[in-house]
mmCIF file of C-alpha atoms and ligand atoms in Angstrom:
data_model
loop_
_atom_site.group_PDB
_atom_site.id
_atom_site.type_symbol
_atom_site.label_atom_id
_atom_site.label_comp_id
_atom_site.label_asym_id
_atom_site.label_seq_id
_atom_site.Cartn_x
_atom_site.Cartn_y
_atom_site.Cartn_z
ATOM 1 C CA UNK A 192 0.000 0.000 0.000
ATOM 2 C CA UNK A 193 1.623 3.270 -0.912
ATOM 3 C CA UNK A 194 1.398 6.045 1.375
ATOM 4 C CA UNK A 195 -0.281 9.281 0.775
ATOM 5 C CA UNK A 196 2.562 12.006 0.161
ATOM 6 C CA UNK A 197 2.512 14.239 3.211
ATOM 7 C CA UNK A 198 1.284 17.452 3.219
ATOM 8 C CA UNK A 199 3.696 20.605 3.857
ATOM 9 C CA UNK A 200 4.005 21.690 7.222
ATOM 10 C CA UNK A 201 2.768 24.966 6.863
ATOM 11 C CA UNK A 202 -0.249 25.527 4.644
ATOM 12 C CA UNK A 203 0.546 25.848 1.013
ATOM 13 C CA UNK A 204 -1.385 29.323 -0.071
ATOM 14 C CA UNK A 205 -1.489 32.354 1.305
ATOM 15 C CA UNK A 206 -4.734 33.067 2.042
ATOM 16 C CA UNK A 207 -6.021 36.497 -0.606
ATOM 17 C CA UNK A 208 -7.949 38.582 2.166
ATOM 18 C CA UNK A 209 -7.129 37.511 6.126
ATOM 19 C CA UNK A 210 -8.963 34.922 7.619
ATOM 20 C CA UNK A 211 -11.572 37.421 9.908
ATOM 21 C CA UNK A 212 -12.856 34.962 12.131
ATOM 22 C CA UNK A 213 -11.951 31.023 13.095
ATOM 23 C CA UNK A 214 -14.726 30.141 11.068
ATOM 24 C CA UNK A 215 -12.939 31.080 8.119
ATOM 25 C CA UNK A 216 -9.677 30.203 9.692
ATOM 26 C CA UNK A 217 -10.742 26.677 9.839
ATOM 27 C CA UNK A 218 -12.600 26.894 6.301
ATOM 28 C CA UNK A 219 -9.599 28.096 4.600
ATOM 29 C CA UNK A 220 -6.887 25.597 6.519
ATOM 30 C CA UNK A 221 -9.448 22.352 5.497
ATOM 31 C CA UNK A 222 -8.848 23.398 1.922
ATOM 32 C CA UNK A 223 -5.545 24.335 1.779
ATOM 33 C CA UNK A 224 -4.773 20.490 3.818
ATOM 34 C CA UNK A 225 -7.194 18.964 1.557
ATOM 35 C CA UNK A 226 -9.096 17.803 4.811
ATOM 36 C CA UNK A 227 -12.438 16.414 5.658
ATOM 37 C CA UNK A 228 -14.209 17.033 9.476
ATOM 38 C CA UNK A 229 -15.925 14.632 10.479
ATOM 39 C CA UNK A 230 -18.092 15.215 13.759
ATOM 40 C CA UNK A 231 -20.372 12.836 15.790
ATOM 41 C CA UNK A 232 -24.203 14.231 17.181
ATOM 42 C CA UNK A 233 -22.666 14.472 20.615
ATOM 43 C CA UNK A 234 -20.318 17.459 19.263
ATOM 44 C CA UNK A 235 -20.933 21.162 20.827
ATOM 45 C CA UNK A 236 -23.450 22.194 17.604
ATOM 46 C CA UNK A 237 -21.051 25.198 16.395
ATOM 47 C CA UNK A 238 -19.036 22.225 15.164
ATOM 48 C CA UNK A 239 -21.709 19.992 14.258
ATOM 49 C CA UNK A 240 -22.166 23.408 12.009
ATOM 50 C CA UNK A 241 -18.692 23.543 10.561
ATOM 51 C CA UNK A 242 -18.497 19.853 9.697
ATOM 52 C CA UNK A 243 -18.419 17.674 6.228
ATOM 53 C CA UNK A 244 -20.129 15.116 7.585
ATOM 54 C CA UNK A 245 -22.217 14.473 10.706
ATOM 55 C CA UNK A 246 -23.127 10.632 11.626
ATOM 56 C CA UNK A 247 -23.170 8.012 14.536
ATOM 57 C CA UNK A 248 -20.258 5.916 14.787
ATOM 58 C CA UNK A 249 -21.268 3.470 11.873
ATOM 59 C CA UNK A 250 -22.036 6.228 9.287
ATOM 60 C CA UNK A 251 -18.696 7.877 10.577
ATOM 61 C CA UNK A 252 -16.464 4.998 10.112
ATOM 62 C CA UNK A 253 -17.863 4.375 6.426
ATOM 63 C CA UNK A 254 -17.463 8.126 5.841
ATOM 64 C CA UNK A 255 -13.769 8.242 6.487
ATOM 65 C CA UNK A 256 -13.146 4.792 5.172
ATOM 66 C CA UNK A 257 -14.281 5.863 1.654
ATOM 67 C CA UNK A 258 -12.422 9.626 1.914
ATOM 68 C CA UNK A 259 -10.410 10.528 -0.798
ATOM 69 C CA UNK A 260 -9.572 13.452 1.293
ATOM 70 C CA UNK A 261 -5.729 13.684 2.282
ATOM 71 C CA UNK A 262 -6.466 14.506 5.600
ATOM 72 C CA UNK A 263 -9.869 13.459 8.511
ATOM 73 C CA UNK A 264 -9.988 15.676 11.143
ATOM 74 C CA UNK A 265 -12.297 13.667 13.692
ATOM 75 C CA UNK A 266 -14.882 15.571 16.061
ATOM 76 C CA UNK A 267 -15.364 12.621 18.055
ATOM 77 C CA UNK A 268 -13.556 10.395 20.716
ATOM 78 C CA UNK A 269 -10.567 8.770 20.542
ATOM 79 C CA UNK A 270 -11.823 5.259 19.343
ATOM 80 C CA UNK A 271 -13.428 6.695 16.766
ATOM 81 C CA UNK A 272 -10.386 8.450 15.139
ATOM 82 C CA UNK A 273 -8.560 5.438 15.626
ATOM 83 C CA UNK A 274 -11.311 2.903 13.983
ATOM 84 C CA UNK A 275 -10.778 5.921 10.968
ATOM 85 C CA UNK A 276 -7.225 5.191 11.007
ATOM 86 C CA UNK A 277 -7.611 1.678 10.716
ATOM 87 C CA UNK A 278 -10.446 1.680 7.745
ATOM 88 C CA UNK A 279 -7.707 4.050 6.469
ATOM 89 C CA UNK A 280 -4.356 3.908 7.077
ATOM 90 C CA UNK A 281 -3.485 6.447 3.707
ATOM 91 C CA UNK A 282 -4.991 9.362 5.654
ATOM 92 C CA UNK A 283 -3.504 11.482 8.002
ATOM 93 C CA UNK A 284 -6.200 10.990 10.838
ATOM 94 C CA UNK A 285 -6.325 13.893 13.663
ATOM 95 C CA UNK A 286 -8.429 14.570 16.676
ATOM 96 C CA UNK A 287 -8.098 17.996 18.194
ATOM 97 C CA UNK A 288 -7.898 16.792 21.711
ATOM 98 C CA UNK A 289 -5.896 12.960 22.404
ATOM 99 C CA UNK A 290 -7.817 12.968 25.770
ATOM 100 C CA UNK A 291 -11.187 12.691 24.319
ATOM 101 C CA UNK A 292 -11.464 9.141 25.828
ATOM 102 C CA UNK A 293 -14.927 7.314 26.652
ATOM 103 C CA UNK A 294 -15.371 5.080 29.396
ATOM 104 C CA UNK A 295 -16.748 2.247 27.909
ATOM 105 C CA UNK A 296 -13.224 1.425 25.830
ATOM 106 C CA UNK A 297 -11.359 2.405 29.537
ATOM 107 C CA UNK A 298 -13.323 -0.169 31.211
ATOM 108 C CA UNK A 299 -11.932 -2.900 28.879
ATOM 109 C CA UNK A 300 -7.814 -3.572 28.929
ATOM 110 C CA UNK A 301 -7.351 -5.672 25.963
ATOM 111 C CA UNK A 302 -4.943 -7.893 28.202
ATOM 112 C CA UNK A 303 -8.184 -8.700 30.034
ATOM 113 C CA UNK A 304 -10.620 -9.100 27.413
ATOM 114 C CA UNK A 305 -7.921 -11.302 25.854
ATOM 115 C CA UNK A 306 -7.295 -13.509 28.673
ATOM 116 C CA UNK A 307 -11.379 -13.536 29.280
ATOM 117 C CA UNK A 308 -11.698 -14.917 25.830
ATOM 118 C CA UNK A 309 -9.090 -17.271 26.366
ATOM 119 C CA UNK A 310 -11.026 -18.575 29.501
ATOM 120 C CA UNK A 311 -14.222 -19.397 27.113
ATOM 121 C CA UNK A 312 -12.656 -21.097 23.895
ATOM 122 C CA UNK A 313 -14.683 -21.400 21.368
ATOM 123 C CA UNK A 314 -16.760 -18.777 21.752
ATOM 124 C CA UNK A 315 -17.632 -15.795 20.027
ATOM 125 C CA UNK A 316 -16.478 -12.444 21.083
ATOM 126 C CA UNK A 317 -18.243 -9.407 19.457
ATOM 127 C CA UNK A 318 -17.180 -5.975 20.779
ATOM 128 C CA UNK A 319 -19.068 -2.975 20.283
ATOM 129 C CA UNK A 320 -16.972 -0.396 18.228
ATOM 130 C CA UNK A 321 -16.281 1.797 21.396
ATOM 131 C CA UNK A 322 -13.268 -0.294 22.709
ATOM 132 C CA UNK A 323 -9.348 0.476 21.818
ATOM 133 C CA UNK A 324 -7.805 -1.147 18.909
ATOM 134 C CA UNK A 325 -6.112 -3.383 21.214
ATOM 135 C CA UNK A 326 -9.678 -5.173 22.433
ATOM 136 C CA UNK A 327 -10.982 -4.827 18.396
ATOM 137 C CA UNK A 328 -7.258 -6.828 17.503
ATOM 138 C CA UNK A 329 -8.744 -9.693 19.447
ATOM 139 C CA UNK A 330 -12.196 -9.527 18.706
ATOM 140 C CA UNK A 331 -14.369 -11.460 15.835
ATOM 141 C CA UNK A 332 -15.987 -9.078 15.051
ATOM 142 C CA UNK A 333 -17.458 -5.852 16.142
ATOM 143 C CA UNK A 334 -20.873 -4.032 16.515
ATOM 144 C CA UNK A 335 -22.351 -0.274 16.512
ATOM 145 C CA UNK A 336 -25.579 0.403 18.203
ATOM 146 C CA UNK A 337 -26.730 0.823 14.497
ATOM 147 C CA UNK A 338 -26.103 -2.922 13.809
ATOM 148 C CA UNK A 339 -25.715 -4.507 16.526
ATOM 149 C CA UNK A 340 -28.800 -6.784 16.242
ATOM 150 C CA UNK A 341 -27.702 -7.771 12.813
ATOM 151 C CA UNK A 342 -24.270 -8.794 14.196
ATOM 152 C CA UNK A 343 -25.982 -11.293 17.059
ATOM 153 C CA UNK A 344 -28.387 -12.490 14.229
ATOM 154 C CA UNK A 345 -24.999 -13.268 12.686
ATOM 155 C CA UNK A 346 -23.618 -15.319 14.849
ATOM 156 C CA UNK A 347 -24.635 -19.440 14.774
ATOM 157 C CA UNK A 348 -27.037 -20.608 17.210
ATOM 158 C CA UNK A 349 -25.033 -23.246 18.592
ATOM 159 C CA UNK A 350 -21.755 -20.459 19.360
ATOM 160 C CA UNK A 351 -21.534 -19.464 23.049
ATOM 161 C CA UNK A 352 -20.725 -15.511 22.237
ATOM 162 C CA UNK A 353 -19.224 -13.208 24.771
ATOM 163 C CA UNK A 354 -19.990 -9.447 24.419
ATOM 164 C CA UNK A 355 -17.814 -6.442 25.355
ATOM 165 C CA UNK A 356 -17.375 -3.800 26.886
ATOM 166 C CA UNK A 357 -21.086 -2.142 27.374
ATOM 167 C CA UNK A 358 -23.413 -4.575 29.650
ATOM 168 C CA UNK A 359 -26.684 -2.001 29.134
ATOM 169 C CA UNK A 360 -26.097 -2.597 25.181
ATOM 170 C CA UNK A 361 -25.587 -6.135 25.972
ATOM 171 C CA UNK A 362 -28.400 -6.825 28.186
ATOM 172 C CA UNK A 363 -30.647 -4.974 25.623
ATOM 173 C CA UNK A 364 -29.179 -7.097 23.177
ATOM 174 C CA UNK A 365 -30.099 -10.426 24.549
ATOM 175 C CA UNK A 366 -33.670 -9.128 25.392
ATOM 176 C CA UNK A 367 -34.363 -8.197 21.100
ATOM 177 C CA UNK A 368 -32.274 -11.452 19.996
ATOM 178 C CA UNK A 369 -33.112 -14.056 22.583
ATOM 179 C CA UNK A 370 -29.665 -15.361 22.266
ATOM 180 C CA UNK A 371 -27.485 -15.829 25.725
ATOM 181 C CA UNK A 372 -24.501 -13.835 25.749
ATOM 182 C CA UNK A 373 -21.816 -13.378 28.447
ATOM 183 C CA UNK A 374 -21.510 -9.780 29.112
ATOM 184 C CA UNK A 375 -18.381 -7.772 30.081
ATOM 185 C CA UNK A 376 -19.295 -4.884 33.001
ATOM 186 C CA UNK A 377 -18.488 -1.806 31.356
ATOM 187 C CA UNK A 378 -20.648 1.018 31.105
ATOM 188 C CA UNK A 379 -20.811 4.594 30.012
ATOM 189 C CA UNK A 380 -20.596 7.490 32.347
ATOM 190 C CA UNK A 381 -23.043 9.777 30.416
ATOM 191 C CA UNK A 382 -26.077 7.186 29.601
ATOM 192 C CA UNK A 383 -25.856 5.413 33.052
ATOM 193 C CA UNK A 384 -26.592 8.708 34.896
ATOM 194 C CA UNK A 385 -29.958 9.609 34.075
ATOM 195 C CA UNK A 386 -32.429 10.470 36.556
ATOM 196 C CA UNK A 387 -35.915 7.976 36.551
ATOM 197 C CA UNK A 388 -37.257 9.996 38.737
ATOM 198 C CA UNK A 389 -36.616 13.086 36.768
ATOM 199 C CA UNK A 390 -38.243 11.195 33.387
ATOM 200 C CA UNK A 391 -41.416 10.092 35.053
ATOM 201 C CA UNK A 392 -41.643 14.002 36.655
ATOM 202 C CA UNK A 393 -41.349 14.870 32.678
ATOM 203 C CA UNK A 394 -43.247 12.090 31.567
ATOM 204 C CA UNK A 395 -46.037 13.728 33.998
ATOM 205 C CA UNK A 396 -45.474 17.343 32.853
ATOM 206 C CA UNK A 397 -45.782 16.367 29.208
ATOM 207 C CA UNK A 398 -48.040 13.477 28.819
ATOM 208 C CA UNK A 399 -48.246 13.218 24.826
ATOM 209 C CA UNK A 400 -44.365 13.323 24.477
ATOM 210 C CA UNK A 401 -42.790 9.726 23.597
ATOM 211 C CA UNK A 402 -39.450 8.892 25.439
ATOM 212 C CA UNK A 403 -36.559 7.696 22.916
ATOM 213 C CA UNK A 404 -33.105 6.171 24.423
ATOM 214 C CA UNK A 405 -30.244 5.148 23.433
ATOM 215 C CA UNK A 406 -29.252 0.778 24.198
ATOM 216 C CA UNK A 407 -26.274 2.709 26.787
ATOM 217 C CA UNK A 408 -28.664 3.624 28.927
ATOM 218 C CA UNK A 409 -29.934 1.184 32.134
ATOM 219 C CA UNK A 410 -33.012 -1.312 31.947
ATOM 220 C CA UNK A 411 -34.951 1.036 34.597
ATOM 221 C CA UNK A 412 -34.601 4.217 31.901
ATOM 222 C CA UNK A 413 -34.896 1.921 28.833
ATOM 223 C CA UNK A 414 -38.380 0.359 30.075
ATOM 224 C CA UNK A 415 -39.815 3.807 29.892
ATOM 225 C CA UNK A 416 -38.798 4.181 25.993
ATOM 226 C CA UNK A 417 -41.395 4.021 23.355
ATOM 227 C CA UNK A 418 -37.973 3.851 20.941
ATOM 228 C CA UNK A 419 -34.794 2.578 21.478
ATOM 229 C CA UNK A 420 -31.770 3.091 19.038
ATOM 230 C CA UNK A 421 -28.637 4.362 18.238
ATOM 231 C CA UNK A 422 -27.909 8.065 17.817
ATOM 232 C CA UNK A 423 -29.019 8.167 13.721
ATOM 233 C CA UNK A 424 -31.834 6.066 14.753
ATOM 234 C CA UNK A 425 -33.406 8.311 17.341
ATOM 235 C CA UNK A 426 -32.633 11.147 14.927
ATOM 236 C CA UNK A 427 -34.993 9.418 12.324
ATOM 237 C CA UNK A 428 -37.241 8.840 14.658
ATOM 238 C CA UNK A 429 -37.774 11.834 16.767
ATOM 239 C CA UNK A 430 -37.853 13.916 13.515
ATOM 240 C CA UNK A 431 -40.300 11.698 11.546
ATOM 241 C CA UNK A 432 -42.810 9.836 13.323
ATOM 242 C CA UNK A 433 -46.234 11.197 12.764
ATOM 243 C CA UNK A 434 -46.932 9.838 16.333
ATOM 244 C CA UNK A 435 -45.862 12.795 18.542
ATOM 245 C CA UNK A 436 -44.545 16.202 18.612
ATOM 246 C CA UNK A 437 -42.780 15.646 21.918
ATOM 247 C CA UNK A 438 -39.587 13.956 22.499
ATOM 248 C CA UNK A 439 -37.705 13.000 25.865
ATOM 249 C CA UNK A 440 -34.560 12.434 24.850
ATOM 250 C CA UNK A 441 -32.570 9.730 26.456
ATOM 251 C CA UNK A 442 -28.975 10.637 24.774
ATOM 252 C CA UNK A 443 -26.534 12.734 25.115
ATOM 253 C CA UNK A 444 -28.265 16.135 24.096
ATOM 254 C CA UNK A 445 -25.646 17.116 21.696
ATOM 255 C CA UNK A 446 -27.908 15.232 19.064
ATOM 256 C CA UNK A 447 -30.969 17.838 19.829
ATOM 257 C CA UNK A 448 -29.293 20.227 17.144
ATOM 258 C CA UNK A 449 -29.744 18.056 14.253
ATOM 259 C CA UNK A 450 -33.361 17.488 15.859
ATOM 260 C CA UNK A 451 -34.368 21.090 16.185
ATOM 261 C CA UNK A 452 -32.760 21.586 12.934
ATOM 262 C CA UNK A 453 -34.152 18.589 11.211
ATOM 263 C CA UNK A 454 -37.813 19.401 12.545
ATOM 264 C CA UNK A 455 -37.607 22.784 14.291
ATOM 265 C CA UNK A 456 -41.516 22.580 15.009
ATOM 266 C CA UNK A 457 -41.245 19.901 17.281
ATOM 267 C CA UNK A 458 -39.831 19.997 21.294
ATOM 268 C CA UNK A 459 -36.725 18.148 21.918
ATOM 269 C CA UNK A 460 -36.374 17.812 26.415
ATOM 270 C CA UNK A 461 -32.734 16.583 27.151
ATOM 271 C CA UNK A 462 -33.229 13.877 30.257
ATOM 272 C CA UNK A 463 -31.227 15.220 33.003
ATOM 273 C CA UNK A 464 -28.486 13.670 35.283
ATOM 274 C CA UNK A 465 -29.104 12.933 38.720
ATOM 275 C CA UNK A 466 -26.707 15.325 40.012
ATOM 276 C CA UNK A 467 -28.276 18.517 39.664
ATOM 277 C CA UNK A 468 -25.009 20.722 39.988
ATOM 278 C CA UNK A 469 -23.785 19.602 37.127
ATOM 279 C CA UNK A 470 -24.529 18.836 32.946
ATOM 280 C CA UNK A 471 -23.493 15.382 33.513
ATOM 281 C CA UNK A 472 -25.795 14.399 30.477
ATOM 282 C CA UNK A 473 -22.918 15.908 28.320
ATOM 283 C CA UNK A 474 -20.208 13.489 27.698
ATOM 284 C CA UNK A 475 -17.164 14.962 29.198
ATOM 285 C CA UNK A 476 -14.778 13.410 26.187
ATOM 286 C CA UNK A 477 -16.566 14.618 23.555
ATOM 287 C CA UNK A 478 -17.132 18.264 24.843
ATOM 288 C CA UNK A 479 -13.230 18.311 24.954
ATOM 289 C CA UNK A 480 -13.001 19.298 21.376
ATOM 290 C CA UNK A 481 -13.134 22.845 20.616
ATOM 291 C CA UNK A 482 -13.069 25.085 17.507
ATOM 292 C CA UNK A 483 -9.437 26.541 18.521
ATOM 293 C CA UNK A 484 -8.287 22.819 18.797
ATOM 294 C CA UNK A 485 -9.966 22.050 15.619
ATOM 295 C CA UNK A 486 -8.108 24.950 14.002
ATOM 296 C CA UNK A 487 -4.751 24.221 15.333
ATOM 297 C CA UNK A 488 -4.948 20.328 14.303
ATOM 298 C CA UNK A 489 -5.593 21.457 10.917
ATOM 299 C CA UNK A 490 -2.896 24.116 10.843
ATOM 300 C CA UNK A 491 -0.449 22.296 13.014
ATOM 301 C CA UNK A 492 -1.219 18.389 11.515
ATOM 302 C CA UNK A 493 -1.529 17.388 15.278
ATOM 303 C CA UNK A 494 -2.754 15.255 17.267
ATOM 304 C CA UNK A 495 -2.085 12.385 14.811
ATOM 305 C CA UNK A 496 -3.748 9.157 15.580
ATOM 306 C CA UNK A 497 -0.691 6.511 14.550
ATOM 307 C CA UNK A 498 -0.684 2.572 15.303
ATOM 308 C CA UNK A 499 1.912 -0.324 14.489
ATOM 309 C CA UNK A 500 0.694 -1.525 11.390
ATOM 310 C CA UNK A 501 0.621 -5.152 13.023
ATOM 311 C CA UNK A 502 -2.254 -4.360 15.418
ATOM 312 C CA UNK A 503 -4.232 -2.632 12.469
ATOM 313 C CA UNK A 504 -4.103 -5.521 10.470
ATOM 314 C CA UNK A 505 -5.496 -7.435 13.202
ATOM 315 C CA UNK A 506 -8.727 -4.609 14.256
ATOM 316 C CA UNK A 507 -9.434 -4.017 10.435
ATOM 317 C CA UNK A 508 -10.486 -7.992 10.037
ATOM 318 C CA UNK A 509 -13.173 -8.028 12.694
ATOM 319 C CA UNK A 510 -13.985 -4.450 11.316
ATOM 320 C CA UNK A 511 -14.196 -5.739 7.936
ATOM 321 C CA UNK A 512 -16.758 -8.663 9.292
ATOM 322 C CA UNK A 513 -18.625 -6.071 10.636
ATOM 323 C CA UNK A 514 -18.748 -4.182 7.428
ATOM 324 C CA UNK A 515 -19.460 -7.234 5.103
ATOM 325 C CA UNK A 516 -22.842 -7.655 6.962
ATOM 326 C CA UNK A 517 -23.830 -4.454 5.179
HETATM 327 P P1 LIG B 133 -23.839 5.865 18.150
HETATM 328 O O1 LIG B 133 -23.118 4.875 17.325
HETATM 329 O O2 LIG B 133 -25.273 5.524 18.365
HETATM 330 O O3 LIG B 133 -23.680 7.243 17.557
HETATM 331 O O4 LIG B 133 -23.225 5.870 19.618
HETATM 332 C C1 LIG B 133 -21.961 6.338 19.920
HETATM 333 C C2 LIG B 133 -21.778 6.576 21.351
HETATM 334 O O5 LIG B 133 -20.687 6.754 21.836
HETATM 335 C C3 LIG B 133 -22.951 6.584 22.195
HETATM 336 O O6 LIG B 133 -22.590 6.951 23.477
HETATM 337 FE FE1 LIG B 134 -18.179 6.918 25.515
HETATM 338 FE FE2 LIG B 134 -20.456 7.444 26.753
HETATM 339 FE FE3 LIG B 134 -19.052 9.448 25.751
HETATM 340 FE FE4 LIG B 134 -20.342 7.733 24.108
HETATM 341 S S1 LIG B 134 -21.256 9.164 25.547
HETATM 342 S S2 LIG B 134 -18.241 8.476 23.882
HETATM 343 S S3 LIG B 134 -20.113 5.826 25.248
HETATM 344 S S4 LIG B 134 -18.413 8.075 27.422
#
C-alpha cells in the first residue's frame, strides 16, 4: 500500500484577504490540507455546524473509510479516530484533543478481554466499536448500536458468544435477539446517569411526548422508551414519526441540534443527570473538542492518531466482518 505524500508543514497558499474569524480560519486551513471534518451528534453544535459530515459511529467509520480526502480531522472520541485510522491507514487521521477518551473502551484492557476470551474457547467475542484497537485486535468481530442486532443475528445458534465492553447494550441485546450472551461490566458514564425519577416528573409534565433512548442507557430508563436506538436512529425517529410532537430524549443532548434543525416545530427535552449541579448528560470526552483545537490540528497536523501496522491488520479484520454484513 503506498502512502499518501505528506502534506507541507505549513499551509501551502497564502490566504487572498485575512482569515476574519476562526470560522474562516478553519474553512480556509481544510482546503488548503485537503481535509475532511468529520463530527459525531454528541459534538458542541457550532461544530456539528462547521463539519463535512455528521453521523453516529457506523455512518462515521464508512465516511472516512471511503475519503479521498488527504487529511480526517475527527470531532469525536478517541476510538473513533482510531477505527478511521484503521479503515484508512493512507490518511492522516487527527483529533483535536488525544484525551477525548470514553469510558466504555477504559473499562476494557485488551490484556483482560484477551485472557477472558481465552477462559471461554470457542466462543464468540463481538465488541461494540467503542473499545481500543487493542480489544478490536482480538475480537471477531465488532458491533455499533446501528447494527448490533444484525451482528448477534450473525452469529450461529449453537456459538456461546461473549460481548464487550457495554453490559446495558448487551443486556438490551439479549432481550431483542433471545440469544445468551456473556456480558463484560463496562458502562458509560453519560447514559448510566440519568435520573428515573426526573423522566417520570417529565413524563407527567408532558403526557403526549414519547421517550426515545439510546441501548447505553440502564433497563430502569430503557423500560420507559417508546424507541430505542442508536444516535441516527433516534434522529430518524424523533424527527419523523407522525406519532408525537414531543420527544424526551434519552442521549446525550448534543444530538438535539440536528433534531431542532431537522424538525424545528417539534420539542426536543434533554433527560437530566441525577446530580443537579452539574450537565453530567454531556459526555465529558466529547465536549473536549473545541473550535481553537480544531483549528490548530488542521494548521499544526496534530494530534495524529498513529498505530503499528501489526495491530491494524489485526482490528481491520473483525472491522471488515462487521462491514461485510452491510
Ligand atoms: P452511536 O453509534 O449511536 O452514535 O453511539 C456512539 C456513542 O458513543 C454513544 O454513546
Ligand atoms: Fe463513551 Fe459514553 Fe461518551 Fe459515548 S457518551 S463516547 S459511550 S463516554
Amino acid at each position: 500500500m503506498t502512502a499518501l505524500p505528506e502534506p507541507s508543514s505549513e499551509p501551502s497558499s497564502e490566504p487572498s484577504s485575512a482569515p476574519v474569524d476562526i470560522f474562516d480560519e478553519i474553512d480556509l486551513l481544510r482546503r488548503q490540507r485537503k481535509a475532511v471534518i468529520l463530527a459525531h451528534y454528541y459534538q458542541e453544535p457550532e461544530i456539528q455546524d462547521i463539519a463535512d459530515f455528521i453521523g453516529d459511529s457506523l455512518q462515521l467509520a464508512k465516511e472516512a473509510r471511503d475519503t479521498d480526502a488527504d487529511v480526517i480531522l475527527f470531532c469525536g472520541v478517541h476510538f473513533m479516530a482510531e477505527t478511521a485510522k484503521i479503515l484508512n491507514p493512507e490518511r492522516i487521521v487527527l483529533i483535536p484533543d488525544m484525551n477525548a477518551g470514553c469510558s466504555l473502551a477504559d473499562a476494557a484492557p485488551a490484556k483482560r478481554v484477551r485472557q477472558w476470551k481465552a477462559e471461554h474457547p470457542g466462543s464468540v467475542l463481538i465488541s461494540y466499536v467503542n473499545c481500543s484497537a487493542g480489544v478490536k485486535a482480538v475480537s471477531d468481530i465488532i458491533c455499533t448500536s446501528s447494527n448490533a442486532v444484525a451482528v448477534v443475528h450473525s452469529i450461529p445458534a449453537d456459538r456461546q458468544i461473549l460481548f464487550c465492553p457495554d453490559r446495558n447494550l448487551g443486556r438490551w441485546l439479549i432481550q431483542q435477539t433471545g440469544r445468551d450472551m456473556e456480558l463484560w461490566q463496562g458502562t458509560c458514564i453519560v447514559h448510566e446517569t440519568f435520573s428515573e425519577q426526573k423522566l417520570v416528573k417529565l413524563k407527567v409534565r408532558y403526557p403526549d411526548a414519547k421517550v426515545v433512548a439510546h441501548p447505553e442507557c440502564e433497563d430502569n430508563l430503557l423500560r420507559y422508551a417508546d424507541f430505542i436506538g442508536s444516535t441516527s436512529q433516534l434522529l430518524k425517529y424523533a424527527t419523523t414519526t407522525p406519532d408525537a410532537d414531543t420527544f424526551i430524549v434519552g442521549t446525550e443532548p448534543g444530538i438535539l441540534h440536528q433534531m431542532e434543525k431537522a424538525a424545528p416545530d417539534r420539542t426536543y427535552l434533554a433527560l437530566p443527570g441525577m446530580d443537579e449541579t452539574c450537565a453530567c448528560n454531556e459526555c465529558p470526552y466529547m465536549r473536549l473538542n473545541t473550535l481553537e483545537k480544531i483549528r490548530d490540528a488542521l494548521r499544526d497536523l496534530q494530534p495524529r492518531l498513529e498505530m503499528p501496522e501489526d495491530l491494524r491488520l489485526a482490528a481491520l479484520a473483525p472491522l471488515n466482518r462487521m462491514m461485510s454484513l452491510g
